[in-house]
Tab-separated table of C-alpha atoms in Angstrom:
chain	number	residue	atom	x	y	z
S	232	MET	CA	97.695	46.955	63.867
S	233	LYS	CA	95.674	49.088	66.315
S	234	GLU	CA	96.592	49.108	69.985
S	235	THR	CA	93.933	47.508	72.173
S	236	LYS	CA	92.309	49.608	74.913
S	237	SER	CA	93.713	47.250	77.560
S	238	ARG	CA	97.307	47.699	76.373
S	239	LYS	CA	96.851	51.459	76.053
S	240	ARG	CA	95.583	51.717	79.642
S	241	GLN	CA	98.502	49.554	80.847
S	242	ARG	CA	101.055	51.715	79.006
S	243	GLU	CA	99.572	54.932	80.390
S	244	LYS	CA	99.439	53.420	83.876
S	245	HIS	CA	103.156	52.541	83.802
S	246	GLY	CA	104.221	55.767	82.060
S	247	ARG	CA	102.426	58.214	84.394
S	248	PRO	CA	104.625	57.690	87.495
S	249	GLN	CA	107.761	58.113	85.382
S	250	ASN	CA	106.456	61.372	83.915
S	251	MET	CA	105.430	62.591	87.372
S	252	ALA	CA	108.869	61.734	88.770
S	253	SER	CA	110.514	63.666	85.934
S	254	ALA	CA	108.270	66.679	86.559
S	255	SER	CA	108.962	66.512	90.296
S	256	SER	CA	112.726	66.434	89.640
S	257	LYS	CA	112.469	69.527	87.446
S	258	ILE	CA	110.504	71.376	90.134
S	259	LYS	CA	113.096	70.470	92.784
S	260	LYS	CA	115.949	71.628	90.534
S	261	SER	CA	114.150	74.879	89.758
S	262	SER	CA	113.518	75.447	93.466
S	263	SER	CA	117.162	74.705	94.278
S	264	ASP	CA	118.380	77.116	91.574
S	265	PHE	CA	116.060	79.808	92.912
S	266	LEU	CA	117.340	79.351	96.480
S	267	ASP	CA	120.954	79.460	95.272
S	268	LYS	CA	120.257	82.720	93.447
S	269	MET	CA	118.574	84.194	96.508
S	270	ARG	CA	121.498	83.190	98.740
S	271	ALA	CA	123.932	84.741	96.250
S	272	ARG	CA	121.917	87.984	96.218
S	273	LEU	CA	121.776	88.112	100.007
S	274	SER	CA	125.497	87.394	100.241
S	275	GLY	CA	126.234	90.056	97.626
S	276	GLY	CA	124.061	92.536	99.496
S	277	HIS	CA	125.904	91.893	102.754
S	278	PHE	CA	129.263	92.283	100.991
S	279	ARG	CA	128.287	95.649	99.497
S	280	MET	CA	127.056	96.863	102.898
S	281	ILE	CA	130.282	95.843	104.680
S	282	ASN	CA	132.436	97.173	101.837
S	283	GLU	CA	130.779	100.584	102.039
S	284	LYS	CA	131.246	100.595	105.814
S	285	LEU	CA	134.994	99.928	105.481
S	286	TYR	CA	135.481	102.757	103.018
S	287	THR	CA	133.559	105.296	105.102
S	288	CYS	CA	134.909	104.697	108.613
S	289	THR	CA	138.311	104.870	110.292
S	290	GLY	CA	140.574	101.852	110.717
S	291	ASP	CA	139.934	101.800	114.457
S	292	GLU	CA	136.170	101.807	113.893
S	293	ALA	CA	136.514	98.978	111.364
S	294	LEU	CA	138.593	96.972	113.849
S	295	ASN	CA	135.883	97.316	116.520
S	296	TYR	CA	133.186	96.539	113.935
S	297	PHE	CA	134.726	93.134	113.219
S	298	LYS	CA	135.537	92.495	116.870
S	299	GLU	CA	131.797	92.690	117.619
S	300	ASP	CA	131.014	90.149	114.900
S	301	PRO	CA	134.051	88.361	113.357
S	302	SER	CA	131.763	86.436	110.967
S	303	LEU	CA	131.273	89.670	109.011
S	304	PHE	CA	134.943	89.521	108.030
S	305	ASP	CA	134.461	86.095	106.427
S	306	MET	CA	131.337	87.362	104.683
S	307	TYR	CA	133.256	90.357	103.350
S	308	HIS	CA	136.178	88.314	102.027
S	309	THR	CA	133.875	85.797	100.348
S	310	GLY	CA	132.270	88.679	98.461
S	311	TYR	CA	135.660	90.227	97.785
S	312	GLN	CA	136.965	87.010	96.216
S	313	GLU	CA	133.840	86.855	94.053
S	314	GLN	CA	134.524	90.379	92.781
S	315	MET	CA	138.202	89.584	92.165
S	316	SER	CA	137.264	86.503	90.136
S	317	HIS	CA	136.011	88.858	87.402
S	318	TRP	CA	139.375	90.633	87.106
S	319	PRO	CA	141.568	89.308	84.267
S	320	GLU	CA	144.713	89.971	86.319
S	321	GLN	CA	145.307	90.081	90.084
S	322	PRO	CA	147.538	92.912	91.373
S	323	VAL	CA	148.840	90.733	94.222
S	324	ASN	CA	150.419	88.441	91.615
S	325	ILE	CA	152.340	91.369	90.126
S	326	ILE	CA	153.666	92.297	93.558
S	327	ILE	CA	154.614	88.648	94.161
S	328	GLN	CA	156.580	88.726	90.881
S	329	TRP	CA	158.301	91.940	91.975
S	330	LEU	CA	159.408	90.339	95.244
S	331	LYS	CA	160.614	87.193	93.492
S	332	ALA	CA	162.734	89.369	91.215
S	333	HIS	CA	164.453	90.877	94.269
S	334	SER	CA	166.354	89.384	97.184
S	335	SER	CA	164.433	86.944	99.363
S	336	SER	CA	166.241	88.460	102.355
S	337	LEU	CA	164.030	91.568	102.149
S	338	VAL	CA	161.620	91.743	105.095
S	339	VAL	CA	158.067	92.556	104.010
S	340	ALA	CA	155.007	93.986	105.761
S	341	ASP	CA	151.688	93.310	104.017
S	342	PHE	CA	149.140	95.896	105.213
S	343	GLY	CA	145.622	94.523	104.627
S	344	CYS	CA	146.776	91.024	103.701
S	345	GLY	CA	143.372	89.308	103.393
S	346	ASP	CA	144.061	85.579	103.048
S	347	ALA	CA	147.830	86.206	103.284
S	348	ARG	CA	148.375	85.049	99.710
S	349	LEU	CA	151.478	87.199	99.416
S	350	ALA	CA	153.210	85.528	102.370
S	351	LYS	CA	152.289	82.075	101.077
S	352	ASN	CA	153.893	82.666	97.683
S	353	VAL	CA	157.279	84.203	98.454
S	354	LYS	CA	160.356	83.087	100.386
S	355	ASN	CA	160.679	86.426	102.183
S	356	LYS	CA	159.867	86.955	105.826
S	357	VAL	CA	156.413	88.578	105.670
S	358	PHE	CA	154.468	90.253	108.466
S	359	SER	CA	150.800	89.982	107.476
S	360	PHE	CA	148.321	92.462	108.964
S	361	ASP	CA	144.553	92.727	108.726
S	362	LEU	CA	141.522	93.621	110.843
S	363	VAL	CA	140.803	89.979	111.726
S	364	SER	CA	143.113	86.989	111.989
S	365	ASN	CA	141.736	83.695	110.671
S	366	ASP	CA	145.251	82.370	110.174
S	367	PRO	CA	148.073	82.006	112.738
S	368	SER	CA	150.374	83.953	110.417
S	369	VAL	CA	148.071	87.015	110.320
S	370	ILE	CA	148.264	89.726	112.989
S	371	ALA	CA	144.967	91.480	113.721
S	372	CYS	CA	145.412	95.226	114.233
S	373	ASP	CA	144.577	98.725	113.113
S	374	MET	CA	147.044	99.390	110.291
S	375	SER	CA	147.809	102.839	111.647
S	376	ASN	CA	149.285	101.196	114.734
S	377	THR	CA	151.200	97.991	113.995
S	378	PRO	CA	153.487	96.245	116.517
S	379	LEU	CA	156.514	96.642	114.232
S	380	ASP	CA	159.642	98.463	115.338
S	381	ALA	CA	160.673	101.679	113.614
S	382	SER	CA	162.939	101.280	110.586
S	383	SER	CA	162.665	97.479	110.655
S	384	ILE	CA	161.045	96.680	107.271
S	385	ASP	CA	162.455	96.637	103.721
S	386	VAL	CA	159.160	96.555	101.779
S	387	VAL	CA	155.628	97.658	102.724
S	388	VAL	CA	152.726	96.518	100.547
S	389	PHE	CA	149.227	97.970	100.237
S	390	CYS	CA	147.323	95.792	97.769
S	391	LEU	CA	143.781	97.190	97.384
S	392	SER	CA	143.853	98.010	101.088
S	393	LEU	CA	143.922	101.814	101.400
S	394	MET	CA	140.405	101.718	102.786
S	395	GLY	CA	139.073	103.980	105.510
S	396	THR	CA	138.815	107.715	105.954
S	397	ASN	CA	142.188	107.825	107.733
S	398	PHE	CA	144.174	106.027	105.023
S	399	SER	CA	146.916	108.667	105.351
S	400	SER	CA	147.688	107.385	108.870
S	401	TYR	CA	148.368	103.921	107.354
S	402	LEU	CA	150.921	105.489	105.028
S	403	GLU	CA	152.483	107.393	107.932
S	404	GLU	CA	152.822	104.067	109.755
S	405	ALA	CA	154.435	102.581	106.645
S	406	HIS	CA	156.957	105.414	106.663
S	407	ARG	CA	157.692	104.792	110.353
S	408	VAL	CA	158.422	101.068	109.975
S	409	LEU	CA	160.390	101.273	106.714
S	410	LYS	CA	164.148	101.401	106.720
S	411	PRO	CA	165.839	104.277	104.860
S	412	SER	CA	165.641	103.467	101.117
S	413	GLY	CA	162.858	100.940	101.888
S	414	ARG	CA	160.166	100.356	99.269
S	415	LEU	CA	156.460	101.211	99.386
S	416	LEU	CA	154.360	99.246	96.858
S	417	ILE	CA	150.751	100.359	96.325
S	418	ALA	CA	148.144	98.720	94.085
S	419	GLU	CA	144.731	100.376	94.027
S	420	VAL	CA	141.469	100.345	92.080
S	421	LYS	CA	141.936	102.559	89.026
S	422	SER	CA	138.665	104.462	89.390
S	423	ARG	CA	139.884	105.856	92.729
S	424	PHE	CA	142.522	107.810	90.775
S	425	ASP	CA	140.338	109.121	87.958
S	426	PRO	CA	139.550	112.841	88.539
S	427	ASN	CA	136.964	112.691	85.727
S	428	THR	CA	134.738	110.398	87.811
S	429	GLY	CA	135.335	111.901	91.249
S	430	GLY	CA	138.600	110.111	91.957
S	431	ALA	CA	141.779	111.640	93.352
S	432	ASP	CA	144.330	113.372	91.159
S	433	PRO	CA	147.202	110.839	91.014
S	434	LYS	CA	149.737	113.683	90.839
S	435	MET	CA	148.369	115.189	94.053
S	436	PHE	CA	148.394	111.756	95.734
S	437	SER	CA	151.993	111.111	94.680
S	438	LYS	CA	153.017	114.595	95.869
S	439	ALA	CA	151.476	113.910	99.305
S	440	ILE	CA	153.453	110.670	99.621
S	441	SER	CA	156.584	112.465	98.451
S	442	ASP	CA	156.009	115.117	101.130
S	443	LEU	CA	155.714	112.281	103.645
S	444	GLY	CA	159.299	111.337	102.838
S	445	PHE	CA	159.278	109.189	99.703
S	446	THR	CA	160.488	109.365	96.113
S	447	SER	CA	158.261	108.054	93.319
S	448	THR	CA	159.844	105.176	91.381
S	449	LEU	CA	156.902	103.832	89.322
S	450	LYS	CA	153.490	104.980	88.096
S	451	ASP	CA	151.760	102.296	86.032
S	452	PHE	CA	148.242	103.021	84.739
S	453	SER	CA	148.329	100.456	81.923
S	454	ASN	CA	145.903	97.992	83.557
S	455	LYS	CA	142.218	98.818	83.128
S	456	MET	CA	141.309	97.630	86.645
S	457	PHE	CA	144.081	98.905	88.918
S	458	VAL	CA	147.081	101.230	89.155
S	459	LEU	CA	150.545	100.515	90.538
S	460	LEU	CA	152.356	103.239	92.472
S	461	TYR	CA	155.813	102.407	93.847
S	462	PHE	CA	157.902	104.650	96.109
S	463	GLN	CA	161.222	104.579	97.941
S	464	LYS	CA	161.795	106.072	101.387
S	465	LYS	CA	164.193	108.991	101.484
S	466	GLY	CA	167.288	108.726	103.630
S	467	LYS	CA	166.555	111.805	105.751
S	468	GLU	CA	163.493	112.357	107.938
S	469	ASN	CA	160.958	114.898	106.705
S	470	SER	CA	160.203	117.520	109.384
S	471	THR	CA	157.149	119.030	107.648
S	472	ARG	CA	154.886	115.955	107.528
S	473	LYS	CA	152.044	117.602	109.470
S	474	GLY	CA	151.361	120.073	106.665
S	475	ILE	CA	150.723	117.416	103.996
S	476	GLU	CA	147.614	117.939	101.842
S	477	TRP	CA	146.076	114.511	101.286
S	478	PRO	CA	143.488	114.175	98.515
S	479	ASP	CA	140.236	112.355	99.200
S	480	LEU	CA	140.311	108.816	97.860
S	481	LYS	CA	137.011	107.880	96.245
S	482	PRO	CA	135.360	104.853	97.911
S	483	CYS	CA	135.192	101.776	95.690
S	484	LEU	CA	131.503	100.867	95.888
S	485	TYR	CA	130.340	97.842	93.894
S	486	LYS	CA	127.085	97.863	91.974
S	487	ARG	CA	124.513	95.088	92.205
S	488	ARG	CA	125.083	92.554	89.433
């Protein structure tokens, strides 16, 4: 039976607002998705800018940079966490496992602690240092000049934190605060130690740290994202530290996704 013109008009009249509402909802969702993408791109752009700054300035300059605008630190770490979310394994978790396998009485200094995840996941006493403190447990400072006493620490950790053109001064500070036979645990982005792509020669880097007064105990290049380099402080002071030849560490600059 054919639909009468009156019923057809009535059906179209009632159906039109529903269709318009559906179309309007789609437009709003599309607009929202677009804005979210734009915000993500802007945030990613700011992260890359700050990241490049941190790799190409000294620790003291970076400290002043964040003092002028502390919000940049939050922006950086938001971008950093986004980058880390793509890594199948987190190096900080490996270091946490290492500490849990050793005595909880060991006193630890985490240089470049970020969100202080290390301190929150072990029973050890941990001194957490970074350029900005957003947590009462974190001490804001230049890592080449910490408030720690000499020979007071059992383990120093650098987890993806050897940033800055004066990274060698951070390692000298680590040597100062470590007790004799203390441990130095370094996790770094693997590309920074690939001579084929402009990275440092890992043998030359290890030799420089050995000349600083350490003995190499572990070199692990098995992970595709990062390397693990562990050292132990020698018992006697090294009197020739000023003549150490430090290799350039390639900045870790992230590409736009």
